Amino acid sequence: MGTVAVFGLAGLLFWLSFQVSQGNNIRTDDSLLQMSDLIRERARQNERLQAATADLRAQVEALAGHDSSTDPAARRRIAELTEETGLTELTGQGLTVTLTDAPPDATPLVPGVPEPSPNDLVIHQQDLQAVVNALWAGGAEGIQVMDQRLVSTSAVRCVGNTLILQGRLYSPPYTVTAVGDPAALHAALDTAPAVDNYRQYVRAYGLGWHVDDHAAVTLPGFDGGVTLRYAEPLPADDAPAAED
């Protein structure tokens, strides 16, 4: 009876495995590799689309400049809005913050700190967001993450320790460059609670944190699409009344 039960259980397991796998090898990592390949291919597609968008924007700007050529005030307004929205290069003094993962075999560097888990040794989305938010709070005129300029529609997001920014994939080390008064930017980084939390992990486990000052640095203009997809302008009847 025991032998029959064992063979019956084995048969049940084989049947369940077949139903789950549908004839495929369920012990392979092919699905993960396929997902990684899909993400990379989509990133390449996004780069091609962004290049096409940049070309079209240049054509639109040329047409807009032609149409407003007889109106100096309109030309000035267009130039001001383009600069404010991050679509043109920005040059000035500033700084660059570099964040890197800790070594995978890192051990506590200060007494009384527990052994790190893998999550303690990598850069997370909230770490990058903390740096970006602190720099904006410190009066940054413009910010670039890796090789891309941030605009109002930018979102700093991570999957694991891989950064996905405006359709492109990046791995650490991560760089965040800001144009602004270096003293004010340093002060903002030093007083931001979320940045301080990250720097505690720097001291405890050896994550990377380095700040370089620049007498002059140039941020590129954003060359992607800026059309809002999930926000709509407030109807004129609901807009707040202007104050005298």
mmCIF file of C-alpha atoms in Angstrom:
data_model
loop_
_atom_site.group_PDB
_atom_site.id
_atom_site.type_symbol
_atom_site.label_atom_id
_atom_site.label_comp_id
_atom_site.label_asym_id
_atom_site.label_seq_id
_atom_site.Cartn_x
_atom_site.Cartn_y
_atom_site.Cartn_z
ATOM 1 C CA MET A 1 0.000 0.000 0.000
ATOM 2 C CA GLY A 2 2.842 2.363 0.807
ATOM 3 C CA THR A 3 4.484 1.681 -2.552
ATOM 4 C CA VAL A 4 1.216 2.320 -4.377
ATOM 5 C CA ALA A 5 0.769 5.610 -2.490
ATOM 6 C CA VAL A 6 4.300 6.757 -3.370
ATOM 7 C CA PHE A 7 3.818 5.961 -7.058
ATOM 8 C CA GLY A 8 0.429 7.674 -6.999
ATOM 9 C CA LEU A 9 1.925 10.821 -5.455
ATOM 10 C CA ALA A 10 4.783 10.794 -7.978
ATOM 11 C CA GLY A 11 2.271 10.532 -10.805
ATOM 12 C CA LEU A 12 0.326 13.469 -9.400
ATOM 13 C CA LEU A 13 3.495 15.570 -9.239
ATOM 14 C CA PHE A 14 4.391 14.715 -12.839
ATOM 15 C CA TRP A 15 0.893 15.654 -13.975
ATOM 16 C CA LEU A 16 0.980 18.989 -12.100
ATOM 17 C CA SER A 17 4.413 19.813 -13.552
ATOM 18 C CA PHE A 18 3.134 19.109 -17.054
ATOM 19 C CA GLN A 19 0.101 21.336 -16.527
ATOM 20 C CA VAL A 20 2.261 24.184 -15.202
ATOM 21 C CA SER A 21 4.977 23.950 -17.853
ATOM 22 C CA GLN A 22 2.730 23.195 -20.842
ATOM 23 C CA GLY A 23 5.613 21.298 -22.366
ATOM 24 C CA ASN A 24 8.256 23.920 -21.547
ATOM 25 C CA ASN A 25 11.279 23.621 -19.283
ATOM 26 C CA ILE A 26 10.191 25.241 -16.014
ATOM 27 C CA ARG A 27 13.708 25.175 -14.527
ATOM 28 C CA THR A 28 15.247 27.491 -17.109
ATOM 29 C CA ASP A 29 15.894 31.220 -16.773
ATOM 30 C CA ASP A 30 14.819 31.834 -20.369
ATOM 31 C CA SER A 31 11.760 33.826 -19.346
ATOM 32 C CA LEU A 32 13.898 36.197 -17.285
ATOM 33 C CA LEU A 33 16.380 36.531 -20.116
ATOM 34 C CA GLN A 34 13.568 37.200 -22.560
ATOM 35 C CA MET A 35 12.203 39.946 -20.296
ATOM 36 C CA SER A 36 15.658 41.515 -19.997
ATOM 37 C CA ASP A 37 16.094 41.370 -23.767
ATOM 38 C CA LEU A 38 12.641 42.930 -24.224
ATOM 39 C CA ILE A 39 13.518 45.827 -21.907
ATOM 40 C CA ARG A 40 16.771 46.463 -23.773
ATOM 41 C CA GLU A 41 15.023 46.348 -27.137
ATOM 42 C CA ARG A 42 12.363 48.789 -25.916
ATOM 43 C CA ALA A 43 15.134 51.060 -24.650
ATOM 44 C CA ARG A 44 16.740 51.032 -28.101
ATOM 45 C CA GLN A 45 13.376 51.813 -29.674
ATOM 46 C CA ASN A 46 12.902 54.713 -27.271
ATOM 47 C CA GLU A 47 16.300 56.128 -28.197
ATOM 48 C CA ARG A 48 15.406 56.020 -31.890
ATOM 49 C CA LEU A 49 12.039 57.667 -31.212
ATOM 50 C CA GLN A 50 13.626 60.362 -29.081
ATOM 51 C CA ALA A 51 16.083 61.139 -31.867
ATOM 52 C CA ALA A 52 13.178 61.468 -34.297
ATOM 53 C CA THR A 53 11.309 63.648 -31.776
ATOM 54 C CA ALA A 54 14.306 65.932 -31.407
ATOM 55 C CA ASP A 55 14.478 66.372 -35.185
ATOM 56 C CA LEU A 56 10.762 67.174 -35.391
ATOM 57 C CA ARG A 57 11.042 69.629 -32.499
ATOM 58 C CA ALA A 58 13.861 71.426 -34.284
ATOM 59 C CA GLN A 59 11.629 71.767 -37.342
ATOM 60 C CA VAL A 60 8.721 73.044 -35.245
ATOM 61 C CA GLU A 61 10.950 75.568 -33.481
ATOM 62 C CA ALA A 62 12.264 76.773 -36.813
ATOM 63 C CA LEU A 63 8.706 77.251 -38.069
ATOM 64 C CA ALA A 64 7.680 78.964 -34.832
ATOM 65 C CA GLY A 65 10.629 81.317 -35.113
ATOM 66 C CA HIS A 66 9.691 82.114 -38.675
ATOM 67 C CA ASP A 67 6.047 82.776 -37.789
ATOM 68 C CA SER A 68 6.973 85.086 -34.901
ATOM 69 C CA SER A 69 9.816 86.828 -36.696
ATOM 70 C CA THR A 70 7.810 90.053 -36.889
ATOM 71 C CA ASP A 71 6.937 90.004 -33.195
ATOM 72 C CA PRO A 72 10.024 90.497 -30.974
ATOM 73 C CA ALA A 73 7.953 90.104 -27.789
ATOM 74 C CA ALA A 74 6.695 86.706 -28.960
ATOM 75 C CA ARG A 75 10.228 85.604 -29.798
ATOM 76 C CA ARG A 76 11.451 86.620 -26.364
ATOM 77 C CA ARG A 77 8.557 84.807 -24.691
ATOM 78 C CA ILE A 78 9.229 81.629 -26.654
ATOM 79 C CA ALA A 79 12.919 81.779 -25.710
ATOM 80 C CA GLU A 80 12.083 82.300 -22.021
ATOM 81 C CA LEU A 81 9.624 79.395 -21.926
ATOM 82 C CA THR A 82 12.025 77.103 -23.757
ATOM 83 C CA GLU A 83 14.763 77.865 -21.244
ATOM 84 C CA GLU A 84 12.488 77.497 -18.229
ATOM 85 C CA THR A 85 11.195 74.113 -19.371
ATOM 86 C CA GLY A 86 14.701 72.696 -19.818
ATOM 87 C CA LEU A 87 14.644 72.390 -23.598
ATOM 88 C CA THR A 88 17.859 74.355 -24.132
ATOM 89 C CA GLU A 89 21.401 73.999 -22.837
ATOM 90 C CA LEU A 90 22.133 75.490 -19.432
ATOM 91 C CA THR A 91 25.639 76.523 -18.373
ATOM 92 C CA GLY A 92 26.776 77.708 -14.960
ATOM 93 C CA GLN A 93 28.537 76.725 -11.782
ATOM 94 C CA GLY A 94 27.238 73.678 -9.961
ATOM 95 C CA LEU A 95 28.106 70.220 -8.709
ATOM 96 C CA THR A 96 27.818 66.497 -9.458
ATOM 97 C CA VAL A 97 26.770 63.841 -6.949
ATOM 98 C CA THR A 98 27.900 60.267 -7.664
ATOM 99 C CA LEU A 99 26.218 57.308 -5.952
ATOM 100 C CA THR A 100 27.558 53.746 -6.230
ATOM 101 C CA ASP A 101 26.670 50.343 -4.850
ATOM 102 C CA ALA A 102 28.673 48.855 -2.017
ATOM 103 C CA PRO A 103 30.780 45.732 -2.688
ATOM 104 C CA PRO A 104 28.549 42.613 -2.629
ATOM 105 C CA ASP A 105 30.667 41.125 0.167
ATOM 106 C CA ALA A 106 30.607 44.292 2.281
ATOM 107 C CA THR A 107 30.607 43.948 6.059
ATOM 108 C CA PRO A 108 29.719 46.544 8.720
ATOM 109 C CA LEU A 109 32.250 49.368 8.909
ATOM 110 C CA VAL A 110 31.118 50.688 12.291
ATOM 111 C CA PRO A 111 30.486 48.786 15.525
ATOM 112 C CA GLY A 112 26.946 47.849 16.498
ATOM 113 C CA VAL A 113 25.612 47.748 12.939
ATOM 114 C CA PRO A 114 23.904 44.503 11.868
ATOM 115 C CA GLU A 115 25.144 42.402 8.978
ATOM 116 C CA PRO A 116 23.830 43.877 5.723
ATOM 117 C CA SER A 117 21.207 42.285 3.520
ATOM 118 C CA PRO A 118 21.583 42.569 -0.282
ATOM 119 C CA ASN A 119 19.102 45.486 -0.266
ATOM 120 C CA ASP A 120 21.377 47.423 2.090
ATOM 121 C CA LEU A 121 24.212 47.400 -0.448
ATOM 122 C CA VAL A 122 22.546 48.856 -3.554
ATOM 123 C CA ILE A 123 21.247 52.239 -4.671
ATOM 124 C CA HIS A 124 17.468 52.483 -4.506
ATOM 125 C CA GLN A 125 14.958 54.749 -6.208
ATOM 126 C CA GLN A 126 14.382 56.729 -3.035
ATOM 127 C CA ASP A 127 18.118 57.472 -2.788
ATOM 128 C CA LEU A 128 18.239 59.066 -6.236
ATOM 129 C CA GLN A 129 14.973 60.880 -5.611
ATOM 130 C CA ALA A 130 16.341 62.214 -2.323
ATOM 131 C CA VAL A 131 19.354 63.747 -4.056
ATOM 132 C CA VAL A 132 17.275 65.236 -6.883
ATOM 133 C CA ASN A 133 14.694 66.705 -4.497
ATOM 134 C CA ALA A 134 17.382 68.179 -2.252
ATOM 135 C CA LEU A 135 19.071 69.863 -5.212
ATOM 136 C CA TRP A 136 15.781 71.354 -6.408
ATOM 137 C CA ALA A 137 15.155 72.582 -2.857
ATOM 138 C CA GLY A 138 18.647 74.108 -2.866
ATOM 139 C CA GLY A 139 17.747 76.323 -5.805
ATOM 140 C CA ALA A 140 19.081 74.280 -8.721
ATOM 141 C CA GLU A 141 18.373 75.973 -12.048
ATOM 142 C CA GLY A 142 18.552 72.650 -13.881
ATOM 143 C CA ILE A 143 19.380 69.012 -13.129
ATOM 144 C CA GLN A 144 20.757 66.205 -15.244
ATOM 145 C CA VAL A 145 20.635 62.529 -14.178
ATOM 146 C CA MET A 146 23.210 60.443 -16.037
ATOM 147 C CA ASP A 147 23.110 61.953 -19.554
ATOM 148 C CA GLN A 148 19.525 63.238 -19.516
ATOM 149 C CA ARG A 149 18.088 66.591 -18.484
ATOM 150 C CA LEU A 150 15.158 66.480 -16.081
ATOM 151 C CA VAL A 151 11.966 68.336 -17.022
ATOM 152 C CA SER A 152 8.517 68.619 -15.472
ATOM 153 C CA THR A 153 7.424 65.246 -16.870
ATOM 154 C CA SER A 154 10.569 63.338 -15.805
ATOM 155 C CA ALA A 155 10.266 60.467 -13.327
ATOM 156 C CA VAL A 156 13.262 58.867 -11.598
ATOM 157 C CA ARG A 157 12.289 55.194 -11.257
ATOM 158 C CA CYS A 158 14.245 52.051 -10.467
ATOM 159 C CA VAL A 159 13.582 48.356 -11.005
ATOM 160 C CA GLY A 160 15.865 46.584 -8.575
ATOM 161 C CA ASN A 161 19.050 48.624 -8.817
ATOM 162 C CA THR A 162 18.523 49.512 -12.490
ATOM 163 C CA LEU A 163 17.455 53.071 -13.263
ATOM 164 C CA ILE A 164 14.766 53.613 -15.903
ATOM 165 C CA LEU A 165 14.728 57.252 -16.920
ATOM 166 C CA GLN A 166 12.632 58.490 -19.829
ATOM 167 C CA GLY A 167 12.741 55.117 -21.557
ATOM 168 C CA ARG A 168 16.463 54.435 -21.123
ATOM 169 C CA LEU A 169 18.181 51.947 -18.804
ATOM 170 C CA TYR A 170 21.158 52.775 -16.583
ATOM 171 C CA SER A 171 23.259 50.858 -14.077
ATOM 172 C CA PRO A 172 25.298 52.294 -11.195
ATOM 173 C CA PRO A 173 27.309 54.342 -10.593
ATOM 174 C CA TYR A 174 24.651 57.047 -10.926
ATOM 175 C CA THR A 175 25.496 60.716 -11.449
ATOM 176 C CA VAL A 176 23.268 63.699 -10.687
ATOM 177 C CA THR A 177 24.526 67.063 -11.947
ATOM 178 C CA ALA A 178 22.956 70.388 -10.996
ATOM 179 C CA VAL A 179 23.568 73.970 -12.079
ATOM 180 C CA GLY A 180 23.194 76.479 -9.264
ATOM 181 C CA ASP A 181 24.968 78.113 -6.349
ATOM 182 C CA PRO A 182 27.320 75.387 -5.021
ATOM 183 C CA ALA A 183 27.122 76.622 -1.427
ATOM 184 C CA ALA A 184 23.323 76.487 -1.436
ATOM 185 C CA LEU A 185 23.309 73.072 -3.128
ATOM 186 C CA HIS A 186 25.778 71.663 -0.578
ATOM 187 C CA ALA A 187 23.694 73.056 2.268
ATOM 188 C CA ALA A 188 20.556 71.450 0.855
ATOM 189 C CA LEU A 189 22.268 68.059 0.560
ATOM 190 C CA ASP A 190 23.631 68.338 4.109
ATOM 191 C CA THR A 191 20.243 69.133 5.654
ATOM 192 C CA ALA A 192 17.932 66.819 3.689
ATOM 193 C CA PRO A 193 16.746 63.993 5.996
ATOM 194 C CA ALA A 194 16.395 61.461 3.157
ATOM 195 C CA VAL A 195 19.942 62.183 1.974
ATOM 196 C CA ASP A 196 21.218 61.842 5.534
ATOM 197 C CA ASN A 197 19.536 58.435 5.742
ATOM 198 C CA TYR A 198 21.433 57.295 2.637
ATOM 199 C CA ARG A 199 24.714 58.647 3.997
ATOM 200 C CA GLN A 200 24.234 56.575 7.132
ATOM 201 C CA TYR A 201 24.389 53.505 4.890
ATOM 202 C CA VAL A 202 27.483 55.003 3.268
ATOM 203 C CA ARG A 203 29.193 55.110 6.648
ATOM 204 C CA ALA A 204 27.853 51.735 7.757
ATOM 205 C CA TYR A 205 28.404 49.581 4.657
ATOM 206 C CA GLY A 206 30.513 51.518 2.192
ATOM 207 C CA LEU A 207 28.006 52.665 -0.416
ATOM 208 C CA GLY A 208 29.498 55.324 -2.654
ATOM 209 C CA TRP A 209 28.938 59.048 -2.115
ATOM 210 C CA HIS A 210 31.059 61.673 -3.826
ATOM 211 C CA VAL A 211 30.398 65.327 -4.630
ATOM 212 C CA ASP A 212 32.413 67.280 -7.210
ATOM 213 C CA ASP A 213 32.127 71.047 -7.584
ATOM 214 C CA HIS A 214 32.199 72.686 -11.024
ATOM 215 C CA ALA A 215 33.235 76.237 -11.801
ATOM 216 C CA ALA A 216 31.291 75.778 -15.036
ATOM 217 C CA VAL A 217 29.195 72.874 -16.266
ATOM 218 C CA THR A 218 26.787 72.571 -19.206
ATOM 219 C CA LEU A 219 23.560 70.587 -19.033
ATOM 220 C CA PRO A 220 22.059 69.467 -22.362
ATOM 221 C CA GLY A 221 18.590 70.514 -23.385
ATOM 222 C CA PHE A 222 15.915 67.840 -23.078
ATOM 223 C CA ASP A 223 15.202 66.278 -26.482
ATOM 224 C CA GLY A 224 12.277 63.981 -25.682
ATOM 225 C CA GLY A 225 8.534 64.473 -25.768
ATOM 226 C CA VAL A 226 6.941 66.780 -23.213
ATOM 227 C CA THR A 227 3.263 66.152 -23.924
ATOM 228 C CA LEU A 228 1.263 65.359 -20.774
ATOM 229 C CA ARG A 229 -0.565 62.033 -20.928
ATOM 230 C CA TYR A 230 -2.322 61.879 -17.575
ATOM 231 C CA ALA A 231 -2.895 65.524 -16.684
ATOM 232 C CA GLU A 232 -5.277 68.072 -18.118
ATOM 233 C CA PRO A 233 -5.325 71.861 -17.788
ATOM 234 C CA LEU A 234 -7.865 73.273 -15.371
ATOM 235 C CA PRO A 235 -10.944 74.627 -17.199
ATOM 236 C CA ALA A 236 -11.006 78.403 -17.377
ATOM 237 C CA ASP A 237 -14.188 78.581 -15.260
ATOM 238 C CA ASP A 238 -12.495 76.611 -12.446
ATOM 239 C CA ALA A 239 -9.179 78.430 -12.542
ATOM 240 C CA PRO A 240 -8.331 80.485 -9.427
ATOM 241 C CA ALA A 241 -8.950 84.192 -9.778
ATOM 242 C CA ALA A 242 -5.885 86.375 -10.193
ATOM 243 C CA GLU A 243 -5.009 88.608 -7.284
ATOM 244 C CA ASP A 244 -4.572 92.347 -7.717
#
